[in-house]
Amino acid sequence: MASVFPILTFFAILAAALNAGLFFIFSVCIMAAFARLTPAEGAAAMNAINVVILNPWFATAFFGAALLSLVLVVIDFLQGGAGGLLAAAGGMVFLVAVIGVTMVFNVPLNDALAATPAGSPEQAALWQRYLDVWTPWNHARTLGSLAAVGLFALAFRQGVPLG
């Protein structure tokens, strides 16, 4: 099992980094652009993204990172070893700060936005709340993904002699 640890950790780095990049662009660009739109336009754009993002590429990066995180936590629990604790910490950070935050905060807001009638006063009110609540939780996902990348990278370094 020790020989697969570096491979799993390497792919965890890549998957968590893809997520960090995705969340980062929402945090620094997309949500600010959507905030400049009317509530109906912003909500329509976000609803379109929430439909389009459910594709195999996103699923592979998002759920693949979650699966790799879980596997690395289990490996550390069962075996420990060089880099195991760091990889487990990275896995836990990803599972809590990315998967947990997504499921508890971001997805319910996405679902509420999709269920609100387009152009209605309810949508306008929800859109402002969406911007005020969804975006900070997305910042948390960005930082969580970056922290996981860093921990996975440190684990990879400890688990693979580079010299």
PDB file of N, CA, C and O in Angstrom, residues 66-104:
ATOM      1  N   ALA A  66     -12.768  14.364  -3.453  1.00  0.00           N
ATOM      2  CA  ALA A  66     -13.398  13.879  -2.220  1.00  0.00           C
ATOM      3  C   ALA A  66     -13.042  12.411  -1.972  1.00  0.00           C
ATOM      4  O   ALA A  66     -12.684  12.027  -0.846  1.00  0.00           O
ATOM      5  N   LEU A  67     -13.115  11.600  -3.006  1.00  0.00           N
ATOM      6  CA  LEU A  67     -12.779  10.176  -2.861  1.00  0.00           C
ATOM      7  C   LEU A  67     -11.316   9.992  -2.485  1.00  0.00           C
ATOM      8  O   LEU A  67     -10.985   9.221  -1.575  1.00  0.00           O
ATOM      9  N   LEU A  68     -10.433  10.701  -3.169  1.00  0.00           N
ATOM     10  CA  LEU A  68      -9.010  10.617  -2.829  1.00  0.00           C
ATOM     11  C   LEU A  68      -8.759  11.082  -1.400  1.00  0.00           C
ATOM     12  O   LEU A  68      -7.962  10.489  -0.677  1.00  0.00           O
ATOM     13  N   SER A  69      -9.441  12.133  -0.985  1.00  0.00           N
ATOM     14  CA  SER A  69      -9.304  12.619   0.388  1.00  0.00           C
ATOM     15  C   SER A  69      -9.704  11.552   1.383  1.00  0.00           C
ATOM     16  O   SER A  69      -8.990  11.292   2.361  1.00  0.00           O
ATOM     17  N   LEU A  70     -10.824  10.922   1.128  1.00  0.00           N
ATOM     18  CA  LEU A  70     -11.310   9.867   2.019  1.00  0.00           C
ATOM     19  C   LEU A  70     -10.338   8.691   2.054  1.00  0.00           C
ATOM     20  O   LEU A  70     -10.018   8.170   3.129  1.00  0.00           O
ATOM     21  N   VAL A  71      -9.848   8.288   0.897  1.00  0.00           N
ATOM     22  CA  VAL A  71      -8.896   7.172   0.833  1.00  0.00           C
ATOM     23  C   VAL A  71      -7.624   7.506   1.610  1.00  0.00           C
ATOM     24  O   VAL A  71      -7.097   6.664   2.364  1.00  0.00           O
ATOM     25  N   LEU A  72      -7.113   8.726   1.469  1.00  0.00           N
ATOM     26  CA  LEU A  72      -5.896   9.108   2.182  1.00  0.00           C
ATOM     27  C   LEU A  72      -6.120   9.154   3.695  1.00  0.00           C
ATOM     28  O   LEU A  72      -5.231   8.785   4.463  1.00  0.00           O
ATOM     29  N   VAL A  73      -7.305   9.577   4.126  1.00  0.00           N
ATOM     30  CA  VAL A  73      -7.628   9.552   5.557  1.00  0.00           C
ATOM     31  C   VAL A  73      -7.625   8.110   6.056  1.00  0.00           C
ATOM     32  O   VAL A  73      -7.056   7.799   7.114  1.00  0.00           O
ATOM     33  N   VAL A  74      -8.236   7.214   5.307  1.00  0.00           N
ATOM     34  CA  VAL A  74      -8.306   5.799   5.704  1.00  0.00           C
ATOM     35  C   VAL A  74      -6.907   5.173   5.727  1.00  0.00           C
ATOM     36  O   VAL A  74      -6.561   4.444   6.668  1.00  0.00           O
ATOM     37  N   ILE A  75      -6.094   5.461   4.710  1.00  0.00           N
ATOM     38  CA  ILE A  75      -4.727   4.924   4.685  1.00  0.00           C
ATOM     39  C   ILE A  75      -3.965   5.375   5.926  1.00  0.00           C
ATOM     40  O   ILE A  75      -3.277   4.581   6.570  1.00  0.00           O
ATOM     41  N   ASP A  76      -4.091   6.656   6.274  1.00  0.00           N
ATOM     42  CA  ASP A  76      -3.389   7.131   7.468  1.00  0.00           C
ATOM     43  C   ASP A  76      -3.902   6.425   8.711  1.00  0.00           C
ATOM     44  O   ASP A  76      -3.123   6.025   9.571  1.00  0.00           O
ATOM     45  N   PHE A  77      -5.214   6.249   8.793  1.00  0.00           N
ATOM     46  CA  PHE A  77      -5.794   5.574   9.952  1.00  0.00           C
ATOM     47  C   PHE A  77      -5.281   4.139  10.063  1.00  0.00           C
ATOM     48  O   PHE A  77      -4.950   3.672  11.154  1.00  0.00           O
ATOM     49  N   LEU A  78      -5.180   3.462   8.938  1.00  0.00           N
ATOM     50  CA  LEU A  78      -4.770   2.061   8.952  1.00  0.00           C
ATOM     51  C   LEU A  78      -3.259   1.872   9.048  1.00  0.00           C
ATOM     52  O   LEU A  78      -2.800   0.925   9.682  1.00  0.00           O
ATOM     53  N   GLN A  79      -2.497   2.773   8.414  1.00  0.00           N
ATOM     54  CA  GLN A  79      -1.067   2.527   8.313  1.00  0.00           C
ATOM     55  C   GLN A  79      -0.177   3.641   8.826  1.00  0.00           C
ATOM     56  O   GLN A  79       0.955   3.384   9.192  1.00  0.00           O
ATOM     57  N   GLY A  80      -0.636   4.859   8.768  1.00  0.00           N
ATOM     58  CA  GLY A  80       0.252   5.969   9.121  1.00  0.00           C
ATOM     59  C   GLY A  80       1.388   6.044   8.121  1.00  0.00           C
ATOM     60  O   GLY A  80       1.193   5.804   6.943  1.00  0.00           O
ATOM     61  N   GLY A  81       2.550   6.361   8.584  1.00  0.00           N
ATOM     62  CA  GLY A  81       3.707   6.391   7.699  1.00  0.00           C
ATOM     63  C   GLY A  81       4.079   7.791   7.270  1.00  0.00           C
ATOM     64  O   GLY A  81       3.437   8.770   7.647  1.00  0.00           O
ATOM     65  N   ALA A  82       5.115   7.857   6.449  1.00  0.00           N
ATOM     66  CA  ALA A  82       5.645   9.138   5.995  1.00  0.00           C
ATOM     67  C   ALA A  82       4.584   9.923   5.252  1.00  0.00           C
ATOM     68  O   ALA A  82       4.002   9.459   4.290  1.00  0.00           O
ATOM     69  N   GLY A  83       4.303  11.087   5.736  1.00  0.00           N
ATOM     70  CA  GLY A  83       3.337  11.958   5.083  1.00  0.00           C
ATOM     71  C   GLY A  83       1.895  11.615   5.348  1.00  0.00           C
ATOM     72  O   GLY A  83       1.010  12.360   4.956  1.00  0.00           O
ATOM     73  N   GLY A  84       1.638  10.494   5.994  1.00  0.00           N
ATOM     74  CA  GLY A  84       0.259  10.046   6.201  1.00  0.00           C
ATOM     75  C   GLY A  84      -0.589  11.023   6.986  1.00  0.00           C
ATOM     76  O   GLY A  84      -1.735  11.297   6.620  1.00  0.00           O
ATOM     77  N   LEU A  85      -0.033  11.554   8.062  1.00  0.00           N
ATOM     78  CA  LEU A  85      -0.798  12.496   8.880  1.00  0.00           C
ATOM     79  C   LEU A  85      -1.107  13.775   8.107  1.00  0.00           C
ATOM     80  O   LEU A  85      -2.221  14.298   8.176  1.00  0.00           O
ATOM     81  N   LEU A  86      -0.143  14.250   7.338  1.00  0.00           N
ATOM     82  CA  LEU A  86      -0.374  15.453   6.528  1.00  0.00           C
ATOM     83  C   LEU A  86      -1.421  15.190   5.447  1.00  0.00           C
ATOM     84  O   LEU A  86      -2.275  16.034   5.184  1.00  0.00           O
ATOM     85  N   ALA A  87      -1.347  14.029   4.810  1.00  0.00           N
ATOM     86  CA  ALA A  87      -2.334  13.680   3.788  1.00  0.00           C
ATOM     87  C   ALA A  87      -3.715  13.544   4.404  1.00  0.00           C
ATOM     88  O   ALA A  87      -4.708  14.001   3.828  1.00  0.00           O
ATOM     89  N   ALA A  88      -3.791  12.927   5.576  1.00  0.00           N
ATOM     90  CA  ALA A  88      -5.076  12.796   6.263  1.00  0.00           C
ATOM     91  C   ALA A  88      -5.622  14.160   6.634  1.00  0.00           C
ATOM     92  O   ALA A  88      -6.823  14.420   6.494  1.00  0.00           O
ATOM     93  N   ALA A  89      -4.748  15.054   7.087  1.00  0.00           N
ATOM     94  CA  ALA A  89      -5.188  16.416   7.423  1.00  0.00           C
ATOM     95  C   ALA A  89      -5.702  17.116   6.166  1.00  0.00           C
ATOM     96  O   ALA A  89      -6.752  17.775   6.199  1.00  0.00           O
ATOM     97  N   GLY A  90      -4.990  16.977   5.056  1.00  0.00           N
ATOM     98  CA  GLY A  90      -5.454  17.557   3.800  1.00  0.00           C
ATOM     99  C   GLY A  90      -6.799  16.989   3.383  1.00  0.00           C
ATOM    100  O   GLY A  90      -7.690  17.724   2.937  1.00  0.00           O
ATOM    101  N   GLY A  91      -6.937  15.687   3.537  1.00  0.00           N
ATOM    102  CA  GLY A  91      -8.205  15.038   3.206  1.00  0.00           C
ATOM    103  C   GLY A  91      -9.346  15.530   4.064  1.00  0.00           C
ATOM    104  O   GLY A  91     -10.438  15.819   3.568  1.00  0.00           O
ATOM    105  N   MET A  92      -9.108  15.653   5.354  1.00  0.00           N
ATOM    106  CA  MET A  92     -10.159  16.150   6.259  1.00  0.00           C
ATOM    107  C   MET A  92     -10.522  17.595   5.940  1.00  0.00           C
ATOM    108  O   MET A  92     -11.700  17.957   5.946  1.00  0.00           O
ATOM    109  N   VAL A  93      -9.514  18.411   5.660  1.00  0.00           N
ATOM    110  CA  VAL A  93      -9.791  19.805   5.294  1.00  0.00           C
ATOM    111  C   VAL A  93     -10.649  19.850   4.039  1.00  0.00           C
ATOM    112  O   VAL A  93     -11.640  20.584   3.978  1.00  0.00           O
ATOM    113  N   PHE A  94     -10.293  19.068   3.035  1.00  0.00           N
ATOM    114  CA  PHE A  94     -11.079  19.074   1.806  1.00  0.00           C
ATOM    115  C   PHE A  94     -12.504  18.595   2.067  1.00  0.00           C
ATOM    116  O   PHE A  94     -13.469  19.211   1.596  1.00  0.00           O
ATOM    117  N   LEU A  95     -12.641  17.513   2.797  1.00  0.00           N
ATOM    118  CA  LEU A  95     -13.971  16.965   3.042  1.00  0.00           C
ATOM    119  C   LEU A  95     -14.866  17.933   3.821  1.00  0.00           C
ATOM    120  O   LEU A  95     -16.052  18.072   3.511  1.00  0.00           O
ATOM    121  N   VAL A  96     -14.297  18.622   4.802  1.00  0.00           N
ATOM    122  CA  VAL A  96     -15.096  19.544   5.615  1.00  0.00           C
ATOM    123  C   VAL A  96     -15.281  20.884   4.920  1.00  0.00           C
ATOM    124  O   VAL A  96     -16.411  21.364   4.760  1.00  0.00           O
ATOM    125  N   ALA A  97     -14.165  21.496   4.502  1.00  0.00           N
ATOM    126  CA  ALA A  97     -14.213  22.874   3.998  1.00  0.00           C
ATOM    127  C   ALA A  97     -14.719  22.976   2.564  1.00  0.00           C
ATOM    128  O   ALA A  97     -15.140  24.051   2.148  1.00  0.00           O
ATOM    129  N   VAL A  98     -14.670  21.894   1.830  1.00  0.00           N
ATOM    130  CA  VAL A  98     -15.148  21.950   0.448  1.00  0.00           C
ATOM    131  C   VAL A  98     -16.444  21.157   0.297  1.00  0.00           C
ATOM    132  O   VAL A  98     -17.482  21.722  -0.041  1.00  0.00           O
ATOM    133  N   ILE A  99     -16.391  19.866   0.557  1.00  0.00           N
ATOM    134  CA  ILE A  99     -17.587  19.038   0.376  1.00  0.00           C
ATOM    135  C   ILE A  99     -18.664  19.435   1.387  1.00  0.00           C
ATOM    136  O   ILE A  99     -19.826  19.659   1.014  1.00  0.00           O
ATOM    137  N   GLY A 100     -18.287  19.538   2.649  1.00  0.00           N
ATOM    138  CA  GLY A 100     -19.262  19.905   3.682  1.00  0.00           C
ATOM    139  C   GLY A 100     -19.880  21.270   3.447  1.00  0.00           C
ATOM    140  O   GLY A 100     -21.116  21.419   3.482  1.00  0.00           O
ATOM    141  N   VAL A 101     -19.050  22.264   3.204  1.00  0.00           N
ATOM    142  CA  VAL A 101     -19.561  23.630   2.960  1.00  0.00           C
ATOM    143  C   VAL A 101     -20.450  23.648   1.720  1.00  0.00           C
ATOM    144  O   VAL A 101     -21.516  24.275   1.719  1.00  0.00           O
ATOM    145  N   THR A 102     -20.035  22.971   0.681  1.00  0.00           N
ATOM    146  CA  THR A 102     -20.839  22.927  -0.547  1.00  0.00           C
ATOM    147  C   THR A 102     -22.224  22.365  -0.267  1.00  0.00           C
ATOM    148  O   THR A 102     -23.234  22.955  -0.681  1.00  0.00           O
ATOM    149  N   MET A 103     -22.272  21.232   0.416  1.00  0.00           N
ATOM    150  CA  MET A 103     -23.553  20.558   0.643  1.00  0.00           C
ATOM    151  C   MET A 103     -24.446  21.291   1.650  1.00  0.00           C
ATOM    152  O   MET A 103     -25.662  21.305   1.492  1.00  0.00           O
ATOM    153  N   VAL A 104     -23.840  21.897   2.652  1.00  0.00           N
ATOM    154  CA  VAL A 104     -24.625  22.536   3.714  1.00  0.00           C
ATOM    155  C   VAL A 104     -25.025  23.964   3.343  1.00  0.00           C
ATOM    156  O   VAL A 104     -26.119  24.408   3.708  1.00  0.00           O
TER     157      VAL A 104
END
